[in-house]
Amino acid sequence: MSNLLDLSTALFLRVNDVARTSTWLHAPATAYAKYGLVVFAELMLVASWRRRSASDRVLAAAVWAGLGTLLAVAVNQPVAALVAEARPYAAHPSVLVLVDRTTDWSFPSDHSVMAGAAAVGLLLVSKRLGTLAAVAALLMAATRVYVGAHYPHDVVAGLLLGGAVAGLGWVLLRKPLTWAVHSVRALPVIDRVLAPAAQEA
């Protein structure tokens, strides 16, 4: 384990050296590292809208993409507190940091947990949107390291944890979620807005 952590630290410092010389990339990388969460929110909204007339199970998966992401971020909080790993700039004060320094824990990365969960959740709904989300998740993980906010092992663990929560949660909750979607669709007005395509006149 210590060898992996040493390798991750060495890779972080290498990436940080690259960041020092690639000033042209600072603005877009910083913007995405800070506000890229909006991309995942938009993808989930698109997935929900496109699947509003799909089967109960598919629409439930679209709903779960959002709920699973929130759950993954919540699960990450006690995990991060238990590990209590300081941010890389706390251990290496001289590194370049392109975002605001925070005192919260570094492992696993919240942003990567969110991105990993969103990618897996969207793959359950749409292969195309899920693939876009997966690429966006990898980019989020990379930029979080580039801006000096996390070690590589922080973001890898975050992607894996988020994806695991979203995937396992769907396996455990897909039946009650599908039933809930079916029940909500039967409500007045909603039955017209979210009517399955097979039931439309």
mmCIF file of C-alpha atoms in Angstrom:
data_model
loop_
_atom_site.group_PDB
_atom_site.id
_atom_site.type_symbol
_atom_site.label_atom_id
_atom_site.label_comp_id
_atom_site.label_asym_id
_atom_site.label_seq_id
_atom_site.Cartn_x
_atom_site.Cartn_y
_atom_site.Cartn_z
ATOM 1 C CA MET A 1 0.000 0.000 0.000
ATOM 2 C CA SER A 2 2.797 2.423 0.882
ATOM 3 C CA ASN A 3 4.347 1.829 -2.550
ATOM 4 C CA LEU A 4 1.080 2.768 -4.237
ATOM 5 C CA LEU A 5 0.799 5.911 -2.153
ATOM 6 C CA ASP A 6 4.398 6.828 -2.963
ATOM 7 C CA LEU A 7 3.693 6.283 -6.656
ATOM 8 C CA SER A 8 0.554 8.417 -6.434
ATOM 9 C CA THR A 9 2.458 11.211 -4.714
ATOM 10 C CA ALA A 10 5.214 11.076 -7.322
ATOM 11 C CA LEU A 11 2.627 11.224 -10.099
ATOM 12 C CA PHE A 12 0.896 14.164 -8.430
ATOM 13 C CA LEU A 13 4.158 16.098 -8.241
ATOM 14 C CA ARG A 14 4.899 15.259 -11.873
ATOM 15 C CA VAL A 15 1.499 16.528 -12.972
ATOM 16 C CA ASN A 16 2.006 19.635 -10.855
ATOM 17 C CA ASP A 17 5.273 20.329 -12.655
ATOM 18 C CA VAL A 18 3.420 20.057 -15.966
ATOM 19 C CA ALA A 19 0.763 22.442 -14.671
ATOM 20 C CA ARG A 20 3.415 25.057 -13.921
ATOM 21 C CA THR A 21 4.490 25.148 -17.556
ATOM 22 C CA SER A 22 1.061 24.819 -19.204
ATOM 23 C CA THR A 23 -0.406 28.154 -18.191
ATOM 24 C CA TRP A 24 -2.668 28.138 -21.269
ATOM 25 C CA LEU A 25 -4.579 25.242 -19.673
ATOM 26 C CA HIS A 26 -5.082 26.853 -16.270
ATOM 27 C CA ALA A 27 -8.348 28.666 -17.004
ATOM 28 C CA PRO A 28 -10.291 25.807 -18.668
ATOM 29 C CA ALA A 29 -8.970 23.186 -16.251
ATOM 30 C CA THR A 30 -9.802 25.306 -13.222
ATOM 31 C CA ALA A 31 -13.279 26.117 -14.558
ATOM 32 C CA TYR A 32 -14.079 22.467 -15.181
ATOM 33 C CA ALA A 33 -12.581 21.302 -11.880
ATOM 34 C CA LYS A 34 -14.792 23.783 -10.031
ATOM 35 C CA TYR A 35 -17.978 23.902 -12.109
ATOM 36 C CA GLY A 36 -17.937 20.710 -14.168
ATOM 37 C CA LEU A 37 -20.622 19.289 -11.877
ATOM 38 C CA VAL A 38 -23.095 21.231 -14.010
ATOM 39 C CA VAL A 39 -22.298 18.962 -16.962
ATOM 40 C CA PHE A 40 -23.483 15.902 -15.045
ATOM 41 C CA ALA A 41 -26.623 17.666 -13.848
ATOM 42 C CA GLU A 42 -27.472 18.616 -17.428
ATOM 43 C CA LEU A 43 -26.879 15.061 -18.671
ATOM 44 C CA MET A 44 -29.202 13.702 -15.991
ATOM 45 C CA LEU A 45 -31.902 16.231 -16.913
ATOM 46 C CA VAL A 46 -31.590 15.270 -20.576
ATOM 47 C CA ALA A 47 -31.789 11.576 -19.685
ATOM 48 C CA SER A 48 -34.924 12.104 -17.591
ATOM 49 C CA TRP A 49 -36.607 14.173 -20.288
ATOM 50 C CA ARG A 50 -35.797 11.732 -23.088
ATOM 51 C CA ARG A 51 -36.966 8.763 -21.034
ATOM 52 C CA ARG A 52 -40.148 10.364 -19.687
ATOM 53 C CA SER A 53 -42.270 8.135 -21.962
ATOM 54 C CA ALA A 54 -40.178 4.998 -21.536
ATOM 55 C CA SER A 55 -41.102 1.994 -19.418
ATOM 56 C CA ASP A 56 -41.444 2.327 -15.649
ATOM 57 C CA ARG A 57 -38.112 0.568 -15.177
ATOM 58 C CA VAL A 58 -36.205 2.845 -17.554
ATOM 59 C CA LEU A 59 -37.711 6.007 -16.084
ATOM 60 C CA ALA A 60 -36.880 4.685 -12.615
ATOM 61 C CA ALA A 61 -33.277 4.280 -13.751
ATOM 62 C CA ALA A 62 -33.259 7.907 -14.909
ATOM 63 C CA VAL A 63 -34.534 9.001 -11.504
ATOM 64 C CA TRP A 64 -31.944 6.812 -9.799
ATOM 65 C CA ALA A 65 -29.127 8.461 -11.749
ATOM 66 C CA GLY A 66 -29.756 11.586 -9.709
ATOM 67 C CA LEU A 67 -30.657 9.947 -6.421
ATOM 68 C CA GLY A 68 -27.738 7.530 -6.632
ATOM 69 C CA THR A 69 -25.326 10.401 -7.163
ATOM 70 C CA LEU A 70 -26.611 12.188 -4.064
ATOM 71 C CA LEU A 71 -26.399 8.976 -2.059
ATOM 72 C CA ALA A 72 -22.815 8.345 -3.200
ATOM 73 C CA VAL A 73 -21.717 11.808 -2.079
ATOM 74 C CA ALA A 74 -23.421 11.228 1.291
ATOM 75 C CA VAL A 75 -21.712 7.841 1.713
ATOM 76 C CA ASN A 76 -18.371 9.458 0.957
ATOM 77 C CA GLN A 77 -18.541 11.841 3.928
ATOM 78 C CA PRO A 78 -17.967 9.268 6.722
ATOM 79 C CA VAL A 79 -15.443 7.421 4.545
ATOM 80 C CA ALA A 80 -13.401 10.595 4.076
ATOM 81 C CA ALA A 81 -13.625 11.405 7.786
ATOM 82 C CA LEU A 82 -12.480 7.895 8.695
ATOM 83 C CA VAL A 83 -9.431 8.002 6.416
ATOM 84 C CA ALA A 84 -8.709 11.654 7.259
ATOM 85 C CA GLU A 85 -6.137 12.242 4.534
ATOM 86 C CA ALA A 86 -4.888 15.819 4.292
ATOM 87 C CA ARG A 87 -4.925 17.644 0.979
ATOM 88 C CA PRO A 88 -1.710 17.358 -1.056
ATOM 89 C CA TYR A 89 -0.926 21.045 -0.625
ATOM 90 C CA ALA A 90 -0.890 20.535 3.150
ATOM 91 C CA ALA A 91 1.921 17.999 2.825
ATOM 92 C CA HIS A 92 3.616 19.885 -0.035
ATOM 93 C CA PRO A 93 3.146 23.625 0.661
ATOM 94 C CA SER A 94 5.177 24.686 -2.374
ATOM 95 C CA VAL A 95 2.992 23.010 -5.005
ATOM 96 C CA LEU A 96 0.953 25.021 -7.491
ATOM 97 C CA VAL A 97 -2.721 25.171 -6.489
ATOM 98 C CA LEU A 98 -5.223 26.642 -8.955
ATOM 99 C CA VAL A 99 -8.341 26.430 -6.773
ATOM 100 C CA ASP A 100 -9.202 27.703 -3.323
ATOM 101 C CA ARG A 101 -7.506 25.735 -0.567
ATOM 102 C CA THR A 102 -9.896 23.925 1.768
ATOM 103 C CA THR A 103 -9.537 22.100 5.068
ATOM 104 C CA ASP A 104 -11.797 19.166 4.208
ATOM 105 C CA TRP A 105 -10.345 15.698 3.595
ATOM 106 C CA SER A 106 -8.771 14.632 0.341
ATOM 107 C CA PHE A 107 -9.586 10.903 0.075
ATOM 108 C CA PRO A 108 -11.795 10.001 -1.689
ATOM 109 C CA SER A 109 -12.429 13.029 -3.894
ATOM 110 C CA ASP A 110 -16.024 14.288 -3.568
ATOM 111 C CA HIS A 111 -16.035 15.510 -7.153
ATOM 112 C CA SER A 112 -14.849 12.147 -8.439
ATOM 113 C CA VAL A 113 -17.375 10.249 -6.318
ATOM 114 C CA MET A 114 -20.122 12.363 -7.825
ATOM 115 C CA ALA A 115 -18.775 11.919 -11.340
ATOM 116 C CA GLY A 116 -18.370 8.159 -11.011
ATOM 117 C CA ALA A 117 -21.881 7.737 -9.619
ATOM 118 C CA ALA A 118 -23.403 9.925 -12.335
ATOM 119 C CA ALA A 119 -21.597 8.014 -15.084
ATOM 120 C CA VAL A 120 -22.781 4.601 -13.861
ATOM 121 C CA GLY A 121 -26.292 5.912 -13.221
ATOM 122 C CA LEU A 122 -26.531 7.339 -16.727
ATOM 123 C CA LEU A 123 -25.185 4.131 -18.278
ATOM 124 C CA LEU A 124 -28.240 2.419 -16.805
ATOM 125 C CA VAL A 125 -30.428 4.835 -18.755
ATOM 126 C CA SER A 126 -28.638 5.502 -22.034
ATOM 127 C CA LYS A 127 -25.462 4.048 -23.495
ATOM 128 C CA ARG A 128 -24.718 7.292 -25.343
ATOM 129 C CA LEU A 129 -25.313 9.632 -22.398
ATOM 130 C CA GLY A 130 -23.542 7.211 -20.072
ATOM 131 C CA THR A 131 -20.501 7.152 -22.318
ATOM 132 C CA LEU A 132 -20.431 10.962 -22.418
ATOM 133 C CA ALA A 133 -20.701 11.013 -18.628
ATOM 134 C CA ALA A 134 -17.884 8.467 -18.298
ATOM 135 C CA VAL A 135 -15.583 10.641 -20.422
ATOM 136 C CA ALA A 136 -16.626 13.695 -18.409
ATOM 137 C CA ALA A 137 -15.927 11.781 -15.179
ATOM 138 C CA LEU A 138 -12.404 10.876 -16.270
ATOM 139 C CA LEU A 139 -11.823 14.500 -17.245
ATOM 140 C CA MET A 140 -13.107 15.650 -13.855
ATOM 141 C CA ALA A 141 -10.730 13.279 -12.078
ATOM 142 C CA ALA A 142 -7.794 14.452 -14.185
ATOM 143 C CA THR A 143 -8.498 18.146 -13.647
ATOM 144 C CA ARG A 144 -8.838 17.711 -9.869
ATOM 145 C CA VAL A 145 -5.272 16.422 -9.854
ATOM 146 C CA TYR A 146 -4.077 19.044 -12.338
ATOM 147 C CA VAL A 147 -5.342 21.960 -10.229
ATOM 148 C CA GLY A 148 -3.562 20.589 -7.153
ATOM 149 C CA ALA A 149 -6.639 19.598 -5.150
ATOM 150 C CA HIS A 150 -6.129 15.811 -4.999
ATOM 151 C CA TYR A 151 -3.661 12.978 -5.377
ATOM 152 C CA PRO A 152 -4.321 10.492 -8.212
ATOM 153 C CA HIS A 153 -5.386 7.792 -5.731
ATOM 154 C CA ASP A 154 -8.000 10.187 -4.314
ATOM 155 C CA VAL A 155 -9.755 10.560 -7.652
ATOM 156 C CA VAL A 156 -9.445 6.896 -8.670
ATOM 157 C CA ALA A 157 -10.965 5.820 -5.361
ATOM 158 C CA GLY A 158 -13.666 8.441 -5.787
ATOM 159 C CA LEU A 159 -14.663 7.176 -9.238
ATOM 160 C CA LEU A 160 -14.757 3.584 -7.991
ATOM 161 C CA LEU A 161 -16.731 4.405 -4.845
ATOM 162 C CA GLY A 162 -19.265 6.527 -6.694
ATOM 163 C CA GLY A 163 -19.721 3.917 -9.400
ATOM 164 C CA ALA A 164 -20.085 1.132 -6.844
ATOM 165 C CA VAL A 165 -22.740 2.975 -4.841
ATOM 166 C CA ALA A 166 -24.736 3.795 -7.982
ATOM 167 C CA GLY A 167 -24.468 0.282 -9.388
ATOM 168 C CA LEU A 168 -25.143 -1.627 -6.177
ATOM 169 C CA GLY A 169 -27.889 0.775 -5.164
ATOM 170 C CA TRP A 170 -29.719 0.145 -8.436
ATOM 171 C CA VAL A 171 -29.470 -3.622 -7.970
ATOM 172 C CA LEU A 172 -30.972 -3.329 -4.485
ATOM 173 C CA LEU A 173 -33.558 -0.623 -5.147
ATOM 174 C CA ARG A 174 -34.664 -1.055 -8.761
ATOM 175 C CA LYS A 175 -37.874 -2.919 -7.859
ATOM 176 C CA PRO A 176 -39.205 -0.407 -5.287
ATOM 177 C CA LEU A 177 -38.115 2.498 -7.500
ATOM 178 C CA THR A 178 -39.893 0.984 -10.499
ATOM 179 C CA TRP A 179 -43.021 0.493 -8.387
ATOM 180 C CA ALA A 180 -42.799 4.086 -7.139
ATOM 181 C CA VAL A 181 -42.524 5.424 -10.693
ATOM 182 C CA HIS A 182 -45.514 3.314 -11.740
ATOM 183 C CA SER A 183 -47.552 4.683 -8.824
ATOM 184 C CA VAL A 184 -46.613 8.313 -9.479
ATOM 185 C CA ARG A 185 -47.504 7.931 -13.156
ATOM 186 C CA ALA A 186 -51.039 7.012 -12.142
ATOM 187 C CA LEU A 187 -51.623 10.366 -10.447
ATOM 188 C CA PRO A 188 -53.842 12.969 -12.160
ATOM 189 C CA VAL A 189 -52.010 15.315 -14.568
ATOM 190 C CA ILE A 190 -48.772 13.375 -14.105
ATOM 191 C CA ASP A 191 -50.370 10.473 -15.953
ATOM 192 C CA ARG A 192 -50.458 12.719 -19.033
ATOM 193 C CA VAL A 193 -46.995 14.233 -18.703
ATOM 194 C CA LEU A 194 -45.220 10.949 -17.958
ATOM 195 C CA ALA A 195 -47.463 8.512 -19.798
ATOM 196 C CA PRO A 196 -45.547 5.544 -21.262
ATOM 197 C CA ALA A 197 -45.411 5.688 -25.035
ATOM 198 C CA ALA A 198 -47.473 2.505 -25.375
ATOM 199 C CA GLN A 199 -50.351 4.153 -23.485
ATOM 200 C CA GLU A 200 -50.381 7.394 -25.434
ATOM 201 C CA ALA A 201 -53.373 8.031 -27.709
#
